[in-house]
Structure formats: C-alpha cells, structure tokens
Amino acid sequence: MEIRQKGCVVTGAGSGIGRGIALALADAGARGVVVADVQLDRAEAVCSELEAKGTMARPFLCDVRRSESVEQLAEMAWRELGHVEILCNNAGVIATGAGFDATDDDLRWQFEVNVYGVFNGCRAFGRRFLASGTKAWICNTASHHAVGTPTKGVATYVATKHAVLGFADAFRLEYGESIGFSVLCPGIINTDLWDAGRNRPAELGSAFEGSDQNHAALEAYGMSPETVGKLVVKGIQTEEFFIWTHPYSMELIEKRYREGRDSIQRQWPDGPLPMHKRTPGKV
Ligand SMILES: NC(=O)c1ccc[n+]([C@@H]2O[C@H](COP(=O)([O-])OP(=O)(O)OC[C@H]3O[C@@H](n4cnc5c(N)ncnc54)[C@H](O)[C@@H]3O)[C@@H](O)[C@H]2O)c1
C-alpha cells in the first residue's frame, strides 16, 4: 500500500520500535503521524523529530489497555489528520522470569497492553476504516515469539504474542478485502523494552527496573529500531502479512511446521480423509 499522503497512527511510538516506525513513515511521505504513548513527554519528543522532517505530527497520551482511551485516540487522529489509513498497534511490555513464578499481575499487565491493546486498536480503527470505504492497513507488532519460543523465561510474553498473531490471522480472513493486515515479528531489537516496568501501573504490580544483563544483551545483539521502522514501511508498501527482522526466525517456523506435519502423518498414516468426510466448513 502506498504510504505517501496517508494519515498514520502509531502506538507506543514514544520509544524504540514505535519511534522507528513513525520516523520511517514520515520519510516515506506520510501526510501526518499521531504519536500515541502512555509517556507523553517521550511522544512529544518524537513529534519534534517528525516536525523537523517537515511531517505534521501530534502527540497523544493514550493507554492502549483502555478501550475508551483508544477510541479517543481514533477520534483525535481523524480530527487532526483529516483522514487515517494506517494504524500500527505497536505498544507492548514484557515481564521476565520462570514461567510458574509469574504472578497474576504479570499476566494481566502483559495481556492488557499486548493483547487488549492490539484488539482495542483493531476494533476502534477497523470500524472507522470499514465505514470510510477507503483502503487501509493495520500492522500489529508481535514478535518472533509469535511463531515459536526461542528463549526461556518469557512464557507469559510468548502467550501474548501468539495472541497478536491470532488476531491478525482471524481479522484478515474476516476483513481482508477492505483492510490489509501485517504482523511485525521482530527478533532482538535495541530498545527500552527491558525497562518496560517503568510504565507498569500500580494496580497491576509495582514499577520495576530491567536487569543490566538484559540491557547488555540488547545493546550487543539488537538491531536498531530505525532499521525496523524501514522494514515495516517496506512491508506495508509491498503488502506483506509477515514482516521479519531476522532471517533466523525461519528455524522457528520450520520446527513448528515439521512437528505438526510429522504428528499428523503419525496419527493419520493413510493421509487426509476424502473431501466428503470432512466436517462441513472446516478444512
Ligand atoms: N525490543 C525487542 O527486542 C522486541 C522484539 C520483539 C517484539 N518487540 C515488541 O515491539 C514493541 C515495541 O517495544 P520496544 O522494544 O520498542 O520497547 P520500548 O519500551 O522502547 O517501547 C514501547 C513503548 O510502548 C509504550 N507503552 C507501554 N505501555 C503502554 C500503554 N499501556 N499504552 C500505550 N503505550 C504504552 C512505552 O511507553 C514505550 O514508549 C512491543 O510490542 C514489543 O513487545 C520488541
């Protein structure tokens, strides 16, 4: 999809990958970008960068966990930009630790931001996109964790990212003729994600600082978020469903595919049932 002259909204754009996406959309000729974040000062700083490029930019304090906040974001975006065609549901958080040690609040916080946040964005903007009748695009930030589990200690985060892929998969089947969908599946990116605890609300556990070890890993191995932004723009322009940052993700997909294929072959050695014996409406 062409990005030039389009109205764009990016959540979690005050930092990291979201900022990278916002900058890249501006470079691709976006008409304007709404920079939505729960940290308004950071959103304002990114808007200054966008304006320095000559792109209209508006900061917006938005908590993607709350559907009313995302509705307000959509209203503001249409009011300020005139029209909106591209939404990047990117805000996300992580809490690390052994799987069985996760607290109810760890789970709830990550699901509220990573999953409810993505759903809130898809629903609020998706309804408006359908009503406008013009071509639109939604890019949801998942992770390579959406297609496999490359590391231990992030079980609750992994589950949220599978859900992000699930929504995009289901929505494209339902609405794909009117709205395009992409799923960004980054590998390790050098951002502030390991300090995600800075934004953890008191009612969902207390704020926490990321470990130095995790910081060092991101700095040593992480791709730059500006590069990710360019990959997202290219993915939207070329209308890709999956947008990858690291080719090694192929191993995760192949492992899942092989495991699925081999288990089906073991359990159904005579192959698929003839068509007339399949459940109607099911594959
Ligand atoms: N950094 C990585 O290695 C990596 C890898 C795969 C996927 N991701 C995903 O990329 C996305 C962006 O993360 P990042 O790495 O740039 O981290 P980041 O912490 O630099 O940026 C995340 C942004 O989301 C904002 N945010 C947090 N809670 C919010 C809320 N409730 N409402 C609105 N905004 C909120 C933060 O203020 C921050 O600006 C996330 O969805 C993350 O899961 C990151």
Short mmCIF file of N, CA and C in Angstrom, two decimals, residues 103-248:
data_model
loop_
_atom_site.label_atom_id
_atom_site.label_comp_id
_atom_site.label_asym_id
_atom_site.label_seq_id
_atom_site.Cartn_x
_atom_site.Cartn_y
_atom_site.Cartn_z
N THR A 103 3.27 -13.87 38.34
CA THR A 103 2.14 -13.53 39.20
C THR A 103 0.90 -13.24 38.34
N ASP A 104 -0.26 -13.20 39.00
CA ASP A 104 -1.48 -12.82 38.28
C ASP A 104 -1.30 -11.46 37.62
N ASP A 105 -0.64 -10.56 38.35
CA ASP A 105 -0.45 -9.20 37.81
C ASP A 105 0.50 -9.20 36.62
N ASP A 106 1.54 -10.05 36.65
CA ASP A 106 2.45 -10.15 35.48
C ASP A 106 1.63 -10.49 34.24
N LEU A 107 0.78 -11.50 34.43
CA LEU A 107 -0.01 -11.99 33.30
C LEU A 107 -1.01 -10.92 32.84
N ARG A 108 -1.70 -10.33 33.80
CA ARG A 108 -2.75 -9.37 33.46
C ARG A 108 -2.17 -8.13 32.78
N TRP A 109 -1.06 -7.64 33.31
CA TRP A 109 -0.43 -6.43 32.74
C TRP A 109 -0.03 -6.68 31.28
N GLN A 110 0.66 -7.79 31.04
CA GLN A 110 1.11 -8.05 29.67
C GLN A 110 -0.07 -8.31 28.72
N PHE A 111 -1.07 -9.05 29.19
CA PHE A 111 -2.23 -9.28 28.32
C PHE A 111 -3.00 -7.99 28.07
N GLU A 112 -3.09 -7.14 29.08
CA GLU A 112 -3.85 -5.90 28.88
C GLU A 112 -3.17 -5.00 27.85
N VAL A 113 -1.84 -4.86 27.96
CA VAL A 113 -1.15 -3.97 27.00
C VAL A 113 -0.99 -4.68 25.64
N ASN A 114 -0.45 -5.88 25.65
CA ASN A 114 -0.05 -6.53 24.39
C ASN A 114 -1.22 -7.09 23.59
N VAL A 115 -2.26 -7.56 24.30
CA VAL A 115 -3.37 -8.22 23.59
C VAL A 115 -4.62 -7.33 23.56
N TYR A 116 -5.08 -6.89 24.73
CA TYR A 116 -6.24 -5.97 24.73
C TYR A 116 -5.88 -4.72 23.93
N GLY A 117 -4.65 -4.24 24.10
CA GLY A 117 -4.22 -3.03 23.38
C GLY A 117 -4.33 -3.19 21.88
N VAL A 118 -3.87 -4.33 21.38
CA VAL A 118 -3.94 -4.59 19.94
C VAL A 118 -5.40 -4.73 19.50
N PHE A 119 -6.20 -5.44 20.31
CA PHE A 119 -7.61 -5.59 19.96
C PHE A 119 -8.32 -4.24 19.97
N ASN A 120 -8.05 -3.44 21.01
CA ASN A 120 -8.70 -2.12 21.10
C ASN A 120 -8.40 -1.29 19.86
N GLY A 121 -7.14 -1.33 19.42
CA GLY A 121 -6.75 -0.57 18.22
C GLY A 121 -7.44 -1.10 16.98
N CYS A 122 -7.41 -2.43 16.80
CA CYS A 122 -8.03 -3.02 15.61
C CYS A 122 -9.52 -2.68 15.55
N ARG A 123 -10.19 -2.77 16.69
CA ARG A 123 -11.65 -2.53 16.69
C ARG A 123 -11.97 -1.06 16.46
N ALA A 124 -11.32 -0.17 17.20
CA ALA A 124 -11.65 1.26 17.08
C ALA A 124 -11.34 1.78 15.68
N PHE A 125 -10.17 1.44 15.16
CA PHE A 125 -9.78 1.95 13.85
C PHE A 125 -10.42 1.12 12.73
N GLY A 126 -10.52 -0.20 12.96
CA GLY A 126 -11.08 -1.08 11.93
C GLY A 126 -12.50 -0.68 11.56
N ARG A 127 -13.34 -0.39 12.58
CA ARG A 127 -14.72 0.04 12.30
C ARG A 127 -14.72 1.32 11.47
N ARG A 128 -13.85 2.23 11.84
CA ARG A 128 -13.80 3.50 11.09
C ARG A 128 -13.26 3.27 9.67
N PHE A 129 -12.29 2.38 9.53
CA PHE A 129 -11.75 2.09 8.19
C PHE A 129 -12.87 1.52 7.31
N LEU A 130 -13.64 0.59 7.87
CA LEU A 130 -14.73 -0.02 7.08
C LEU A 130 -15.74 1.05 6.68
N ALA A 131 -16.05 1.93 7.63
CA ALA A 131 -17.05 2.97 7.35
C ALA A 131 -16.55 3.95 6.29
N SER A 132 -15.24 4.22 6.29
CA SER A 132 -14.69 5.20 5.34
C SER A 132 -14.66 4.65 3.92
N GLY A 133 -14.56 3.32 3.81
CA GLY A 133 -14.58 2.70 2.49
C GLY A 133 -13.29 2.87 1.70
N THR A 134 -12.27 3.52 2.29
CA THR A 134 -11.00 3.67 1.58
C THR A 134 -10.03 2.59 2.06
N LYS A 135 -9.05 2.32 1.23
CA LYS A 135 -8.10 1.26 1.56
C LYS A 135 -7.30 1.63 2.81
N ALA A 136 -7.14 0.68 3.70
CA ALA A 136 -6.45 0.96 4.96
C ALA A 136 -5.57 -0.22 5.33
N TRP A 137 -4.65 0.04 6.26
CA TRP A 137 -3.70 -1.01 6.66
C TRP A 137 -3.50 -0.99 8.17
N ILE A 138 -3.48 -2.18 8.77
CA ILE A 138 -3.16 -2.31 10.20
C ILE A 138 -1.96 -3.22 10.36
N CYS A 139 -0.92 -2.70 11.00
CA CYS A 139 0.28 -3.51 11.30
C CYS A 139 0.37 -3.70 12.81
N ASN A 140 0.31 -4.95 13.25
CA ASN A 140 0.39 -5.25 14.68
C ASN A 140 1.79 -5.76 15.02
N THR A 141 2.39 -5.18 16.05
CA THR A 141 3.71 -5.66 16.45
C THR A 141 3.56 -6.88 17.33
N ALA A 142 4.01 -8.02 16.82
CA ALA A 142 4.05 -9.26 17.61
C ALA A 142 5.51 -9.46 18.01
N SER A 143 6.10 -10.55 17.58
CA SER A 143 7.48 -10.88 17.95
C SER A 143 7.82 -12.19 17.25
N HIS A 144 9.11 -12.51 17.19
CA HIS A 144 9.42 -13.87 16.73
C HIS A 144 8.85 -14.90 17.73
N HIS A 145 8.53 -14.45 18.94
CA HIS A 145 7.88 -15.32 19.92
C HIS A 145 6.46 -15.70 19.48
N ALA A 146 5.94 -15.06 18.43
CA ALA A 146 4.58 -15.40 17.96
C ALA A 146 4.57 -16.72 17.20
N VAL A 147 5.71 -17.15 16.70
CA VAL A 147 5.73 -18.37 15.88
C VAL A 147 6.54 -19.48 16.52
N GLY A 148 7.05 -19.25 17.71
CA GLY A 148 7.84 -20.27 18.41
C GLY A 148 8.32 -19.69 19.72
N THR A 149 9.16 -20.39 20.40
CA THR A 149 9.65 -19.91 21.70
C THR A 149 11.18 -20.00 21.71
N PRO A 150 11.86 -18.93 21.27
CA PRO A 150 13.31 -19.01 21.15
C PRO A 150 14.07 -18.97 22.47
N THR A 151 13.45 -18.44 23.55
CA THR A 151 14.18 -18.36 24.82
C THR A 151 13.29 -18.73 26.00
N LYS A 152 13.91 -19.19 27.06
CA LYS A 152 13.17 -19.48 28.30
C LYS A 152 12.95 -18.18 29.08
N GLY A 153 12.04 -18.23 30.04
CA GLY A 153 11.89 -17.11 30.97
C GLY A 153 10.94 -16.03 30.53
N VAL A 154 10.17 -16.30 29.44
CA VAL A 154 9.25 -15.28 28.94
C VAL A 154 7.90 -15.90 28.55
N ALA A 155 7.48 -16.92 29.28
CA ALA A 155 6.27 -17.68 28.89
C ALA A 155 5.04 -16.80 28.74
N THR A 156 4.83 -15.90 29.70
CA THR A 156 3.62 -15.08 29.64
C THR A 156 3.68 -14.13 28.44
N TYR A 157 4.86 -13.60 28.17
CA TYR A 157 5.04 -12.71 27.00
C TYR A 157 4.79 -13.49 25.71
N VAL A 158 5.34 -14.71 25.64
CA VAL A 158 5.16 -15.55 24.44
C VAL A 158 3.66 -15.73 24.16
N ALA A 159 2.91 -16.03 25.22
CA ALA A 159 1.46 -16.26 25.03
C ALA A 159 0.79 -15.01 24.47
N THR A 160 1.20 -13.83 24.93
CA THR A 160 0.56 -12.61 24.41
C THR A 160 0.86 -12.44 22.92
N LYS A 161 2.07 -12.80 22.53
CA LYS A 161 2.47 -12.56 21.13
C LYS A 161 1.82 -13.58 20.19
N HIS A 162 1.55 -14.79 20.69
CA HIS A 162 0.76 -15.73 19.89
C HIS A 162 -0.64 -15.14 19.65
N ALA A 163 -1.16 -14.49 20.67
CA ALA A 163 -2.50 -13.89 20.54
C ALA A 163 -2.50 -12.77 19.51
N VAL A 164 -1.42 -12.00 19.47
CA VAL A 164 -1.34 -10.91 18.48
C VAL A 164 -1.39 -11.48 17.06
N LEU A 165 -0.66 -12.56 16.85
CA LEU A 165 -0.70 -13.23 15.54
C LEU A 165 -2.11 -13.77 15.28
N GLY A 166 -2.72 -14.35 16.30
CA GLY A 166 -4.06 -14.92 16.15
C GLY A 166 -5.07 -13.87 15.70
N PHE A 167 -5.04 -12.71 16.31
CA PHE A 167 -5.97 -11.65 15.92
C PHE A 167 -5.76 -11.26 14.45
N ALA A 168 -4.51 -11.07 14.08
CA ALA A 168 -4.24 -10.62 12.69
C ALA A 168 -4.70 -11.67 11.69
N ASP A 169 -4.45 -12.93 12.03
CA ASP A 169 -4.84 -14.03 11.15
C ASP A 169 -6.35 -14.06 10.96
N ALA A 170 -7.07 -13.96 12.09
CA ALA A 170 -8.54 -14.02 12.04
C ALA A 170 -9.12 -12.78 11.38
N PHE A 171 -8.58 -11.62 11.69
CA PHE A 171 -9.12 -10.38 11.12
C PHE A 171 -8.89 -10.31 9.61
N ARG A 172 -7.76 -10.83 9.15
CA ARG A 172 -7.54 -10.71 7.70
C ARG A 172 -8.51 -11.62 6.95
N LEU A 173 -8.89 -12.75 7.60
CA LEU A 173 -9.88 -13.63 6.96
C LEU A 173 -11.24 -12.92 6.91
N GLU A 174 -11.55 -12.22 7.99
CA GLU A 174 -12.87 -11.56 8.09
C GLU A 174 -12.95 -10.26 7.28
N TYR A 175 -11.87 -9.48 7.33
CA TYR A 175 -11.94 -8.12 6.78
C TYR A 175 -10.91 -7.85 5.68
N GLY A 176 -10.20 -8.90 5.27
CA GLY A 176 -9.07 -8.72 4.35
C GLY A 176 -9.40 -8.05 3.03
N GLU A 177 -10.67 -8.11 2.62
CA GLU A 177 -10.99 -7.46 1.34
C GLU A 177 -11.00 -5.94 1.47
N SER A 178 -11.15 -5.45 2.69
CA SER A 178 -11.22 -3.99 2.88
C SER A 178 -9.97 -3.44 3.59
N ILE A 179 -9.42 -4.24 4.49
CA ILE A 179 -8.30 -3.76 5.31
C ILE A 179 -7.14 -4.75 5.18
N GLY A 180 -5.95 -4.22 4.93
CA GLY A 180 -4.76 -5.08 4.89
C GLY A 180 -4.20 -5.25 6.30
N PHE A 181 -3.63 -6.41 6.56
CA PHE A 181 -3.04 -6.68 7.88
C PHE A 181 -1.61 -7.16 7.73
N SER A 182 -0.75 -6.65 8.60
CA SER A 182 0.62 -7.17 8.72
C SER A 182 0.87 -7.54 10.17
N VAL A 183 1.78 -8.47 10.37
CA VAL A 183 2.25 -8.81 11.71
C VAL A 183 3.76 -8.66 11.72
N LEU A 184 4.22 -7.70 12.50
CA LEU A 184 5.66 -7.49 12.62
C LEU A 184 6.20 -8.49 13.65
N CYS A 185 7.19 -9.30 13.23
CA CYS A 185 7.76 -10.33 14.12
C CYS A 185 9.24 -10.06 14.34
N PRO A 186 9.58 -9.08 15.18
CA PRO A 186 10.99 -8.75 15.36
C PRO A 186 11.73 -9.80 16.18
N GLY A 187 13.02 -9.92 15.87
CA GLY A 187 13.94 -10.63 16.76
C GLY A 187 14.41 -9.62 17.80
N ILE A 188 15.68 -9.69 18.19
CA ILE A 188 16.14 -8.80 19.25
C ILE A 188 16.44 -7.40 18.68
N ILE A 189 15.81 -6.40 19.29
CA ILE A 189 15.96 -5.02 18.84
C ILE A 189 16.45 -4.18 20.02
N ASN A 190 17.35 -3.25 19.74
CA ASN A 190 17.94 -2.45 20.80
C ASN A 190 17.00 -1.29 21.21
N THR A 191 16.12 -1.57 22.17
CA THR A 191 15.13 -0.58 22.63
C THR A 191 15.11 -0.55 24.15
N ASP A 192 14.12 0.13 24.68
CA ASP A 192 13.96 0.19 26.14
C ASP A 192 13.02 -0.88 26.67
N LEU A 193 12.78 -1.93 25.87
CA LEU A 193 11.79 -2.95 26.28
C LEU A 193 12.10 -3.57 27.63
N TRP A 194 13.38 -3.75 27.94
CA TRP A 194 13.71 -4.39 29.22
C TRP A 194 13.45 -3.49 30.40
N ASP A 195 13.17 -2.20 30.10
CA ASP A 195 12.73 -1.29 31.16
C ASP A 195 11.23 -1.05 31.08
N ALA A 196 10.52 -2.00 30.46
CA ALA A 196 9.07 -1.84 30.29
C ALA A 196 8.39 -1.60 31.63
N GLY A 197 8.98 -2.09 32.70
CA GLY A 197 8.40 -1.95 34.03
C GLY A 197 8.24 -0.51 34.46
N ARG A 198 8.91 0.42 33.74
CA ARG A 198 8.76 1.85 34.08
C ARG A 198 7.31 2.30 33.93
N ASN A 199 6.57 1.62 33.04
CA ASN A 199 5.18 2.01 32.78
C ASN A 199 4.16 1.09 33.44
N ARG A 200 4.61 0.26 34.34
CA ARG A 200 3.66 -0.69 34.93
C ARG A 200 2.78 0.01 35.96
N PRO A 201 1.46 -0.01 35.75
CA PRO A 201 0.58 0.71 36.67
C PRO A 201 0.58 0.08 38.05
N ALA A 202 0.37 0.91 39.07
CA ALA A 202 0.40 0.44 40.46
C ALA A 202 -0.62 -0.67 40.69
N GLU A 203 -1.78 -0.56 40.03
CA GLU A 203 -2.82 -1.58 40.29
C GLU A 203 -2.48 -2.94 39.68
N LEU A 204 -1.44 -2.98 38.86
CA LEU A 204 -1.02 -4.26 38.27
C LEU A 204 0.39 -4.62 38.72
N GLY A 205 0.72 -4.29 39.96
CA GLY A 205 2.06 -4.58 40.47
C GLY A 205 2.87 -3.31 40.39
N SER A 206 3.99 -3.29 41.04
CA SER A 206 4.76 -2.04 41.08
C SER A 206 5.72 -1.95 39.90
N ALA A 207 6.14 -0.71 39.61
CA ALA A 207 7.11 -0.48 38.54
C ALA A 207 8.42 -1.18 38.92
N PHE A 208 9.17 -1.61 37.90
CA PHE A 208 10.46 -2.27 38.19
C PHE A 208 11.48 -1.88 37.12
N GLU A 209 12.75 -2.06 37.48
CA GLU A 209 13.82 -1.73 36.53
C GLU A 209 14.31 -2.99 35.85
N GLY A 210 14.71 -2.88 34.58
CA GLY A 210 15.23 -4.03 33.84
C GLY A 210 16.62 -4.40 34.33
N SER A 211 17.01 -5.65 34.09
CA SER A 211 18.31 -6.09 34.57
C SER A 211 19.42 -5.61 33.63
N ASP A 212 20.61 -5.38 34.23
CA ASP A 212 21.76 -4.93 33.43
C ASP A 212 22.13 -5.97 32.39
N GLN A 213 21.93 -7.24 32.76
CA GLN A 213 22.29 -8.33 31.84
C GLN A 213 21.43 -8.24 30.56
N ASN A 214 20.14 -8.00 30.75
CA ASN A 214 19.26 -7.89 29.59
C ASN A 214 19.60 -6.65 28.75
N HIS A 215 19.92 -5.55 29.43
CA HIS A 215 20.32 -4.34 28.71
C HIS A 215 21.52 -4.62 27.83
N ALA A 216 22.50 -5.27 28.43
CA ALA A 216 23.75 -5.54 27.71
C ALA A 216 23.48 -6.40 26.48
N ALA A 217 22.57 -7.39 26.64
CA ALA A 217 22.26 -8.28 25.50
C ALA A 217 21.62 -7.49 24.37
N LEU A 218 20.68 -6.61 24.71
CA LEU A 218 20.01 -5.83 23.66
C LEU A 218 21.00 -4.91 22.95
N GLU A 219 21.87 -4.29 23.74
CA GLU A 219 22.83 -3.38 23.12
C GLU A 219 23.81 -4.13 22.24
N ALA A 220 24.21 -5.33 22.68
CA ALA A 220 25.22 -6.09 21.94
C ALA A 220 24.64 -6.69 20.66
N TYR A 221 23.42 -7.24 20.77
CA TYR A 221 22.90 -8.01 19.63
C TYR A 221 21.73 -7.35 18.92
N GLY A 222 21.18 -6.31 19.52
CA GLY A 222 19.93 -5.76 18.99
C GLY A 222 20.09 -4.97 17.70
N MET A 223 19.13 -5.17 16.82
CA MET A 223 19.06 -4.36 15.59
C MET A 223 18.59 -2.96 15.98
N SER A 224 18.92 -1.96 15.17
CA SER A 224 18.47 -0.61 15.51
C SER A 224 16.98 -0.46 15.19
N PRO A 225 16.23 0.22 16.06
CA PRO A 225 14.79 0.40 15.80
C PRO A 225 14.52 1.21 14.54
N GLU A 226 15.46 2.05 14.14
CA GLU A 226 15.26 2.82 12.90
C GLU A 226 15.24 1.86 11.71
N THR A 227 16.10 0.84 11.76
CA THR A 227 16.12 -0.16 10.67
C THR A 227 14.79 -0.92 10.65
N VAL A 228 14.28 -1.25 11.85
CA VAL A 228 12.99 -1.95 11.91
C VAL A 228 11.89 -1.09 11.28
N GLY A 229 11.93 0.21 11.58
CA GLY A 229 10.93 1.12 11.00
C GLY A 229 10.94 1.05 9.48
N LYS A 230 12.14 1.04 8.90
CA LYS A 230 12.23 0.97 7.43
C LYS A 230 11.67 -0.36 6.91
N LEU A 231 11.92 -1.44 7.65
CA LEU A 231 11.39 -2.75 7.23
C LEU A 231 9.86 -2.77 7.30
N VAL A 232 9.32 -2.10 8.29
CA VAL A 232 7.84 -2.04 8.41
C VAL A 232 7.26 -1.28 7.23
N VAL A 233 7.87 -0.14 6.92
CA VAL A 233 7.38 0.65 5.78
C VAL A 233 7.44 -0.18 4.50
N LYS A 234 8.54 -0.87 4.30
CA LYS A 234 8.67 -1.70 3.09
C LYS A 234 7.61 -2.81 3.10
N GLY A 235 7.39 -3.40 4.29
CA GLY A 235 6.39 -4.47 4.39
C GLY A 235 4.99 -3.99 4.06
N ILE A 236 4.65 -2.79 4.52
CA ILE A 236 3.32 -2.24 4.21
C ILE A 236 3.24 -1.90 2.71
N GLN A 237 4.32 -1.30 2.20
CA GLN A 237 4.30 -0.91 0.78
C GLN A 237 4.14 -2.13 -0.13
N THR A 238 4.75 -3.24 0.29
CA THR A 238 4.70 -4.43 -0.56
C THR A 238 3.60 -5.40 -0.10
N GLU A 239 2.81 -4.95 0.89
CA GLU A 239 1.62 -5.67 1.35
C GLU A 239 1.95 -7.08 1.83
N GLU A 240 2.96 -7.15 2.70
CA GLU A 240 3.35 -8.43 3.31
C GLU A 240 2.50 -8.68 4.55
N PHE A 241 2.09 -9.92 4.78
CA PHE A 241 1.42 -10.26 6.05
C PHE A 241 2.48 -10.34 7.15
N PHE A 242 3.45 -11.19 7.01
CA PHE A 242 4.53 -11.28 8.00
C PHE A 242 5.64 -10.28 7.63
N ILE A 243 6.10 -9.54 8.62
CA ILE A 243 7.27 -8.67 8.42
C ILE A 243 8.34 -9.16 9.40
N TRP A 244 9.46 -9.60 8.87
CA TRP A 244 10.54 -10.18 9.68
C TRP A 244 11.73 -9.24 9.76
N THR A 245 12.43 -9.29 10.89
CA THR A 245 13.66 -8.51 11.00
C THR A 245 14.90 -9.41 10.97
N HIS A 246 14.70 -10.69 11.32
CA HIS A 246 15.85 -11.60 11.44
C HIS A 246 15.53 -12.91 10.71
N PRO A 247 16.31 -13.22 9.67
CA PRO A 247 16.03 -14.44 8.91
C PRO A 247 16.09 -15.71 9.75
N TYR A 248 16.76 -15.69 10.92
CA TYR A 248 16.83 -16.92 11.72
C TYR A 248 15.45 -17.37 12.23
#
